PDB file of C-alpha atoms in Angstrom:
ATOM      1  CA  MET A   1     -14.616  27.085   9.418  1.00  0.00           C
ATOM      2  CA  ALA A   2     -14.502  24.944   6.087  1.00  0.00           C
ATOM      3  CA  LEU A   3     -11.980  22.527   5.778  1.00  0.00           C
ATOM      4  CA  LYS A   4      -9.112  23.467   3.518  1.00  0.00           C
ATOM      5  CA  ALA A   5      -7.876  21.059   0.679  1.00  0.00           C
ATOM      6  CA  THR A   6      -4.330  19.672   1.335  1.00  0.00           C
ATOM      7  CA  ILE A   7      -2.183  20.040  -1.498  1.00  0.00           C
ATOM      8  CA  TYR A   8       0.312  17.026  -3.286  1.00  0.00           C
ATOM      9  CA  LYS A   9       2.586  17.375  -5.775  1.00  0.00           C
ATOM     10  CA  ALA A  10       4.677  14.192  -7.935  1.00  0.00           C
ATOM     11  CA  GLU A  11       6.437  13.951 -10.344  1.00  0.00           C
ATOM     12  CA  LEU A  12       4.968  10.902 -12.966  1.00  0.00           C
ATOM     13  CA  GLN A  13       7.939   9.034 -15.314  1.00  0.00           C
ATOM     14  CA  ILE A  14       5.683   7.131 -17.611  1.00  0.00           C
ATOM     15  CA  SER A  15       6.351   4.772 -19.820  1.00  0.00           C
ATOM     16  CA  ASP A  16       3.386   3.250 -21.409  1.00  0.00           C
ATOM     17  CA  MET A  17       4.241   0.057 -23.729  1.00  0.00           C
ATOM     18  CA  ASP A  18       1.180  -0.833 -24.675  1.00  0.00           C
ATOM     19  CA  ARG A  19      -0.248   2.770 -25.611  1.00  0.00           C
ATOM     20  CA  HIS A  20       3.428   4.102 -26.914  1.00  0.00           C
ATOM     21  CA  TYR A  21       3.290   6.861 -24.787  1.00  0.00           C
ATOM     22  CA  TYR A  22       6.408   8.243 -22.669  1.00  0.00           C
ATOM     23  CA  ALA A  23       6.665  10.753 -21.138  1.00  0.00           C
ATOM     24  CA  SER A  24       7.453  13.388 -17.366  1.00  0.00           C
ATOM     25  CA  HIS A  25       3.966  14.724 -15.639  1.00  0.00           C
ATOM     26  CA  ALA A  26       4.831  17.337 -12.639  1.00  0.00           C
ATOM     27  CA  LEU A  27       1.542  17.237 -11.215  1.00  0.00           C
ATOM     28  CA  THR A  28      -0.703  18.970  -8.290  1.00  0.00           C
ATOM     29  CA  LEU A  29      -3.603  17.061  -7.093  1.00  0.00           C
ATOM     30  CA  ALA A  30      -5.914  18.898  -4.532  1.00  0.00           C
ATOM     31  CA  GLN A  31      -7.018  16.253  -1.816  1.00  0.00           C
ATOM     32  CA  HIS A  32     -10.725  17.544  -1.571  1.00  0.00           C
ATOM     33  CA  PRO A  33     -11.132  17.131   2.608  1.00  0.00           C
ATOM     34  CA  SER A  34     -13.459  14.312   2.168  1.00  0.00           C
ATOM     35  CA  GLU A  35     -11.056  12.249   0.331  1.00  0.00           C
ATOM     36  CA  THR A  36      -8.951   9.517   1.280  1.00  0.00           C
ATOM     37  CA  THR A  37      -6.108   9.043   0.292  1.00  0.00           C
ATOM     38  CA  GLU A  38      -6.958   6.035  -1.271  1.00  0.00           C
ATOM     39  CA  ARG A  39      -8.765   7.775  -3.838  1.00  0.00           C
ATOM     40  CA  LEU A  40      -6.803  10.110  -4.354  1.00  0.00           C
ATOM     41  CA  MET A  41      -4.292   7.979  -5.789  1.00  0.00           C
ATOM     42  CA  VAL A  42      -6.210   5.866  -7.976  1.00  0.00           C
ATOM     43  CA  ARG A  43      -6.534   9.645  -9.487  1.00  0.00           C
ATOM     44  CA  LEU A  44      -2.712   9.776  -9.927  1.00  0.00           C
ATOM     45  CA  LEU A  45      -3.360   6.082 -11.242  1.00  0.00           C
ATOM     46  CA  ALA A  46      -5.848   7.357 -13.885  1.00  0.00           C
ATOM     47  CA  PHE A  47      -4.114   9.705 -15.076  1.00  0.00           C
ATOM     48  CA  ALA A  48      -1.130   7.890 -15.423  1.00  0.00           C
ATOM     49  CA  LEU A  49      -3.263   4.724 -17.367  1.00  0.00           C
ATOM     50  CA  HIS A  50      -5.071   7.672 -19.389  1.00  0.00           C
ATOM     51  CA  ALA A  51      -1.598  10.241 -19.267  1.00  0.00           C
ATOM     52  CA  ASP A  52      -2.178  12.620 -22.894  1.00  0.00           C
ATOM     53  CA  GLU A  53      -0.871  15.978 -23.050  1.00  0.00           C
ATOM     54  CA  ARG A  54      -3.600  17.914 -22.636  1.00  0.00           C
ATOM     55  CA  LEU A  55      -5.648  15.448 -19.959  1.00  0.00           C
ATOM     56  CA  GLU A  56      -6.186  17.634 -16.717  1.00  0.00           C
ATOM     57  CA  PHE A  57      -7.365  17.348 -13.351  1.00  0.00           C
ATOM     58  CA  GLY A  58     -11.068  18.251 -13.072  1.00  0.00           C
ATOM     59  CA  ARG A  59     -12.115  20.824 -10.021  1.00  0.00           C
ATOM     60  CA  GLY A  60     -12.815  18.526  -7.445  1.00  0.00           C
ATOM     61  CA  LEU A  61     -15.593  16.123  -5.676  1.00  0.00           C
ATOM     62  CA  SER A  62     -17.920  19.248  -5.223  1.00  0.00           C
ATOM     63  CA  THR A  63     -18.336  19.982  -8.578  1.00  0.00           C
ATOM     64  CA  GLU A  64     -20.831  18.500 -10.399  1.00  0.00           C
ATOM     65  CA  ASP A  65     -20.026  19.738 -13.928  1.00  0.00           C
ATOM     66  CA  GLU A  66     -16.786  18.064 -13.970  1.00  0.00           C
ATOM     67  CA  PRO A  67     -15.496  14.841 -13.860  1.00  0.00           C
ATOM     68  CA  ASP A  68     -12.463  14.011 -11.310  1.00  0.00           C
ATOM     69  CA  LEU A  69      -9.698  14.001 -14.964  1.00  0.00           C
ATOM     70  CA  TRP A  70     -10.696  15.017 -18.759  1.00  0.00           C
ATOM     71  CA  ARG A  71      -9.151  15.417 -22.165  1.00  0.00           C
ATOM     72  CA  ARG A  72     -10.461  18.247 -24.040  1.00  0.00           C
ATOM     73  CA  SER A  73     -10.104  19.372 -27.781  1.00  0.00           C
ATOM     74  CA  LEU A  74      -8.227  22.464 -29.236  1.00  0.00           C
ATOM     75  CA  THR A  75     -12.185  23.003 -29.873  1.00  0.00           C
ATOM     76  CA  GLY A  76     -13.729  22.596 -26.322  1.00  0.00           C
ATOM     77  CA  GLU A  77     -15.563  19.371 -27.125  1.00  0.00           C
ATOM     78  CA  ILE A  78     -14.733  16.601 -24.340  1.00  0.00           C
ATOM     79  CA  GLU A  79     -12.940  13.819 -25.519  1.00  0.00           C
ATOM     80  CA  GLN A  80     -12.409  11.513 -22.791  1.00  0.00           C
ATOM     81  CA  TRP A  81     -14.066  12.085 -19.514  1.00  0.00           C
ATOM     82  CA  ILE A  82     -12.882   9.972 -16.589  1.00  0.00           C
ATOM     83  CA  GLU A  83     -14.696   9.662 -13.435  1.00  0.00           C
ATOM     84  CA  VAL A  84     -12.849   7.406 -10.308  1.00  0.00           C
ATOM     85  CA  GLY A  85     -14.945   5.298  -7.591  1.00  0.00           C
ATOM     86  CA  GLN A  86     -18.383   4.862  -7.652  1.00  0.00           C
ATOM     87  CA  PRO A  87     -20.385   7.268  -9.117  1.00  0.00           C
ATOM     88  CA  ASP A  88     -24.488   7.586 -10.167  1.00  0.00           C
ATOM     89  CA  GLU A  89     -25.653   5.537 -12.773  1.00  0.00           C
ATOM     90  CA  GLN A  90     -27.772   9.092 -13.885  1.00  0.00           C
ATOM     91  CA  ARG A  91     -24.768  10.396 -13.806  1.00  0.00           C
ATOM     92  CA  ILE A  92     -22.395   8.379 -16.638  1.00  0.00           C
ATOM     93  CA  ARG A  93     -25.212   8.184 -18.284  1.00  0.00           C
ATOM     94  CA  LYS A  94     -25.458  12.097 -18.780  1.00  0.00           C
ATOM     95  CA  ALA A  95     -21.310  12.131 -19.434  1.00  0.00           C
ATOM     96  CA  CYS A  96     -21.963   9.576 -22.148  1.00  0.00           C
ATOM     97  CA  GLY A  97     -24.117  12.505 -23.788  1.00  0.00           C
ATOM     98  CA  ARG A  98     -21.812  14.991 -23.276  1.00  0.00           C
ATOM     99  CA  ALA A  99     -18.794  13.153 -23.643  1.00  0.00           C
ATOM    100  CA  ARG A 100     -16.975  10.620 -27.007  1.00  0.00           C
ATOM    101  CA  GLN A 101     -15.586   8.340 -24.345  1.00  0.00           C
ATOM    102  CA  VAL A 102     -16.372   7.454 -20.993  1.00  0.00           C
ATOM    103  CA  ILE A 103     -14.400   6.264 -18.514  1.00  0.00           C
ATOM    104  CA  VAL A 104     -15.036   4.898 -14.665  1.00  0.00           C
ATOM    105  CA  ILE A 105     -12.564   3.292 -12.729  1.00  0.00           C
ATOM    106  CA  SER A 106     -13.751   1.544 -10.060  1.00  0.00           C
ATOM    107  CA  TYR A 107     -11.732   0.543  -6.949  1.00  0.00           C
ATOM    108  CA  GLY A 108     -12.808  -1.174  -3.291  1.00  0.00           C
ATOM    109  CA  GLY A 109     -13.164  -4.487  -3.460  1.00  0.00           C
ATOM    110  CA  ARG A 110     -16.646  -5.915  -1.908  1.00  0.00           C
ATOM    111  CA  GLY A 111     -18.249  -2.345  -2.363  1.00  0.00           C
ATOM    112  CA  ALA A 112     -16.756  -1.565  -6.079  1.00  0.00           C
ATOM    113  CA  ASP A 113     -18.789  -4.952  -6.686  1.00  0.00           C
ATOM    114  CA  VAL A 114     -21.949  -4.420  -5.382  1.00  0.00           C
ATOM    115  CA  TRP A 115     -22.299  -1.351  -6.598  1.00  0.00           C
ATOM    116  CA  TRP A 116     -21.572  -3.156 -10.602  1.00  0.00           C
ATOM    117  CA  ASP A 117     -24.593  -5.685 -10.349  1.00  0.00           C
ATOM    118  CA  ARG A 118     -26.758  -2.215  -8.891  1.00  0.00           C
ATOM    119  CA  VAL A 119     -26.100  -0.287 -12.102  1.00  0.00           C
ATOM    120  CA  SER A 120     -24.254  -2.434 -14.873  1.00  0.00           C
ATOM    121  CA  ALA A 121     -28.208  -3.633 -16.648  1.00  0.00           C
ATOM    122  CA  GLY A 122     -28.560   0.553 -16.916  1.00  0.00           C
ATOM    123  CA  LEU A 123     -25.468   1.005 -18.263  1.00  0.00           C
ATOM    124  CA  ALA A 124     -25.561  -1.669 -20.910  1.00  0.00           C
ATOM    125  CA  ARG A 125     -26.485   0.063 -24.421  1.00  0.00           C
ATOM    126  CA  SER A 126     -23.675   3.012 -23.390  1.00  0.00           C
ATOM    127  CA  LYS A 127     -21.650   2.641 -26.790  1.00  0.00           C
ATOM    128  CA  ASN A 128     -19.020   4.188 -25.181  1.00  0.00           C
ATOM    129  CA  LEU A 129     -18.039   3.740 -21.732  1.00  0.00           C
ATOM    130  CA  THR A 130     -15.514   1.512 -20.229  1.00  0.00           C
ATOM    131  CA  VAL A 131     -15.623   0.754 -17.047  1.00  0.00           C
ATOM    132  CA  ILE A 132     -12.436  -0.756 -14.716  1.00  0.00           C
ATOM    133  CA  ASP A 133     -11.870  -2.229 -11.569  1.00  0.00           C
ATOM    134  CA  VAL A 134      -8.535  -1.526  -9.339  1.00  0.00           C
ATOM    135  CA  PRO A 135      -8.333  -4.244  -6.755  1.00  0.00           C
ATOM    136  CA  ALA A 136      -9.028  -3.741  -3.833  1.00  0.00           C
ATOM    137  CA  ALA A 137      -5.372  -5.030  -2.420  1.00  0.00           C
ATOM    138  CA  ALA A 138      -3.594  -2.691  -5.039  1.00  0.00           C
ATOM    139  CA  ALA A 139      -6.246   0.599  -3.831  1.00  0.00           C
ATOM    140  CA  GLN A 140      -4.801  -0.233  -0.751  1.00  0.00           C
ATOM    141  CA  ALA A 141      -1.419  -0.518  -1.361  1.00  0.00           C
ATOM    142  CA  LEU A 142      -1.433   3.148  -3.172  1.00  0.00           C
ATOM    143  CA  GLY A 143      -2.477   4.898  -0.745  1.00  0.00           C
ATOM    144  CA  GLU A 144       0.089   4.047   1.862  1.00  0.00           C
ATOM    145  CA  ILE A 145       2.726   5.137  -1.402  1.00  0.00           C
ATOM    146  CA  ALA A 146       0.995   8.726  -0.962  1.00  0.00           C
ATOM    147  CA  ASP A 147       3.227  11.135   0.267  1.00  0.00           C
ATOM    148  CA  ARG A 148       3.105  15.281  -0.480  1.00  0.00           C
ATOM    149  CA  ASN A 149       5.545  15.403  -2.300  1.00  0.00           C
ATOM    150  CA  MET A 150       6.265  12.190  -4.403  1.00  0.00           C
ATOM    151  CA  GLU A 151       8.565  11.053  -7.311  1.00  0.00           C
ATOM    152  CA  LEU A 152       6.919   8.494  -9.401  1.00  0.00           C
ATOM    153  CA  GLN A 153       7.433   5.995 -12.092  1.00  0.00           C
ATOM    154  CA  CYS A 154       4.884   4.400 -14.256  1.00  0.00           C
ATOM    155  CA  LEU A 155       5.196   1.436 -16.138  1.00  0.00           C
ATOM    156  CA  ILE A 156       2.698  -0.171 -18.162  1.00  0.00           C
ATOM    157  CA  GLN A 157       2.976  -3.016 -19.750  1.00  0.00           C
ATOM    158  CA  ASP A 158       0.388  -5.889 -21.060  1.00  0.00           C
ATOM    159  CA  GLY A 159      -2.718  -4.756 -19.753  1.00  0.00           C
ATOM    160  CA  GLN A 160      -0.539  -5.071 -15.977  1.00  0.00           C
ATOM    161  CA  THR A 161       0.424  -1.427 -13.955  1.00  0.00           C
ATOM    162  CA  GLN A 162       3.332  -1.072 -11.731  1.00  0.00           C
ATOM    163  CA  VAL A 163       4.043   2.098  -9.482  1.00  0.00           C
ATOM    164  CA  MET A 164       7.340   2.616  -7.892  1.00  0.00           C
ATOM    165  CA  SER A 165       8.151   5.241  -5.569  1.00  0.00           C
ATOM    166  CA  ALA A 166      10.756   5.206  -3.343  1.00  0.00           C
ATOM    167  CA  LYS A 167       8.936   3.171  -0.893  1.00  0.00           C
ATOM    168  CA  ASN A 168       7.561   0.397  -2.706  1.00  0.00           C
ATOM    169  CA  THR A 169       6.591  -1.234  -5.986  1.00  0.00           C
ATOM    170  CA  ILE A 170       2.764  -1.642  -6.383  1.00  0.00           C
ATOM    171  CA  THR A 171       1.716  -4.147  -9.334  1.00  0.00           C
ATOM    172  CA  VAL A 172      -1.964  -2.813 -11.302  1.00  0.00           C
ATOM    173  CA  GLU A 173      -3.845  -5.497 -13.001  1.00  0.00           C
ATOM    174  CA  PRO A 174      -7.334  -3.268 -13.651  1.00  0.00           C
ATOM    175  CA  VAL A 175     -10.360  -5.990 -14.613  1.00  0.00           C
ATOM    176  CA  ARG A 176     -11.723  -4.549 -17.376  1.00  0.00           C
ATOM    177  CA  ARG A 177     -15.669  -4.740 -16.480  1.00  0.00           C
ATOM    178  CA  MET A 178     -17.348  -3.198 -19.441  1.00  0.00           C
ATOM    179  CA  ALA A 179     -14.752  -1.992 -22.387  1.00  0.00           C
ATOM    180  CA  PRO A 180     -17.328  -0.779 -26.301  1.00  0.00           C
ATOM    181  CA  THR A 181     -13.794  -1.975 -27.866  1.00  0.00           C
ATOM    182  CA  ALA A 182     -11.040  -4.327 -27.659  1.00  0.00           C
ATOM    183  CA  GLN A 183      -8.768  -1.562 -26.386  1.00  0.00           C
ATOM    184  CA  ALA A 184      -6.059  -0.544 -24.282  1.00  0.00           C
ATOM    185  CA  TYR A 185      -5.951   0.846 -20.615  1.00  0.00           C
TER     186      TYR A 185
END
């Protein structure tokens, strides 16, 4: 018998001072049976960092044609393609050909460093790619506040993000590994 996804609901209030974006989002996240709560919460962080009315979650880990999150134009063009984790180089290059902007949010400490060392040279010519790393301690702390029904506030200012829940306040300082131009997280 196949395992089913675990459903998480999040009320997410975002105050992004860097992008001047202020909104509340009622989100439903499906956790794939093979996905950790740490990865689930990094996906939620990715949403907060790039929040927009048209940003939506993809269908999940088992769907190869979709990213973890994406934003499409009203005509269906892919404006933003967001991957979480350590996707292979070919997948990233393919996404760069399909979307106006591609963002990879890696996490996992030393494992993310090894992944980046392996793929960075091959991705150096990608003009529309941004790669951001979430420090391992922050990703672990995010995983610890995961709850099936969450109320979270996210404050983003000067490249630093604070995620506040009833359990804890977590400060995340993403590290930019690669960016096409100077832009806000």
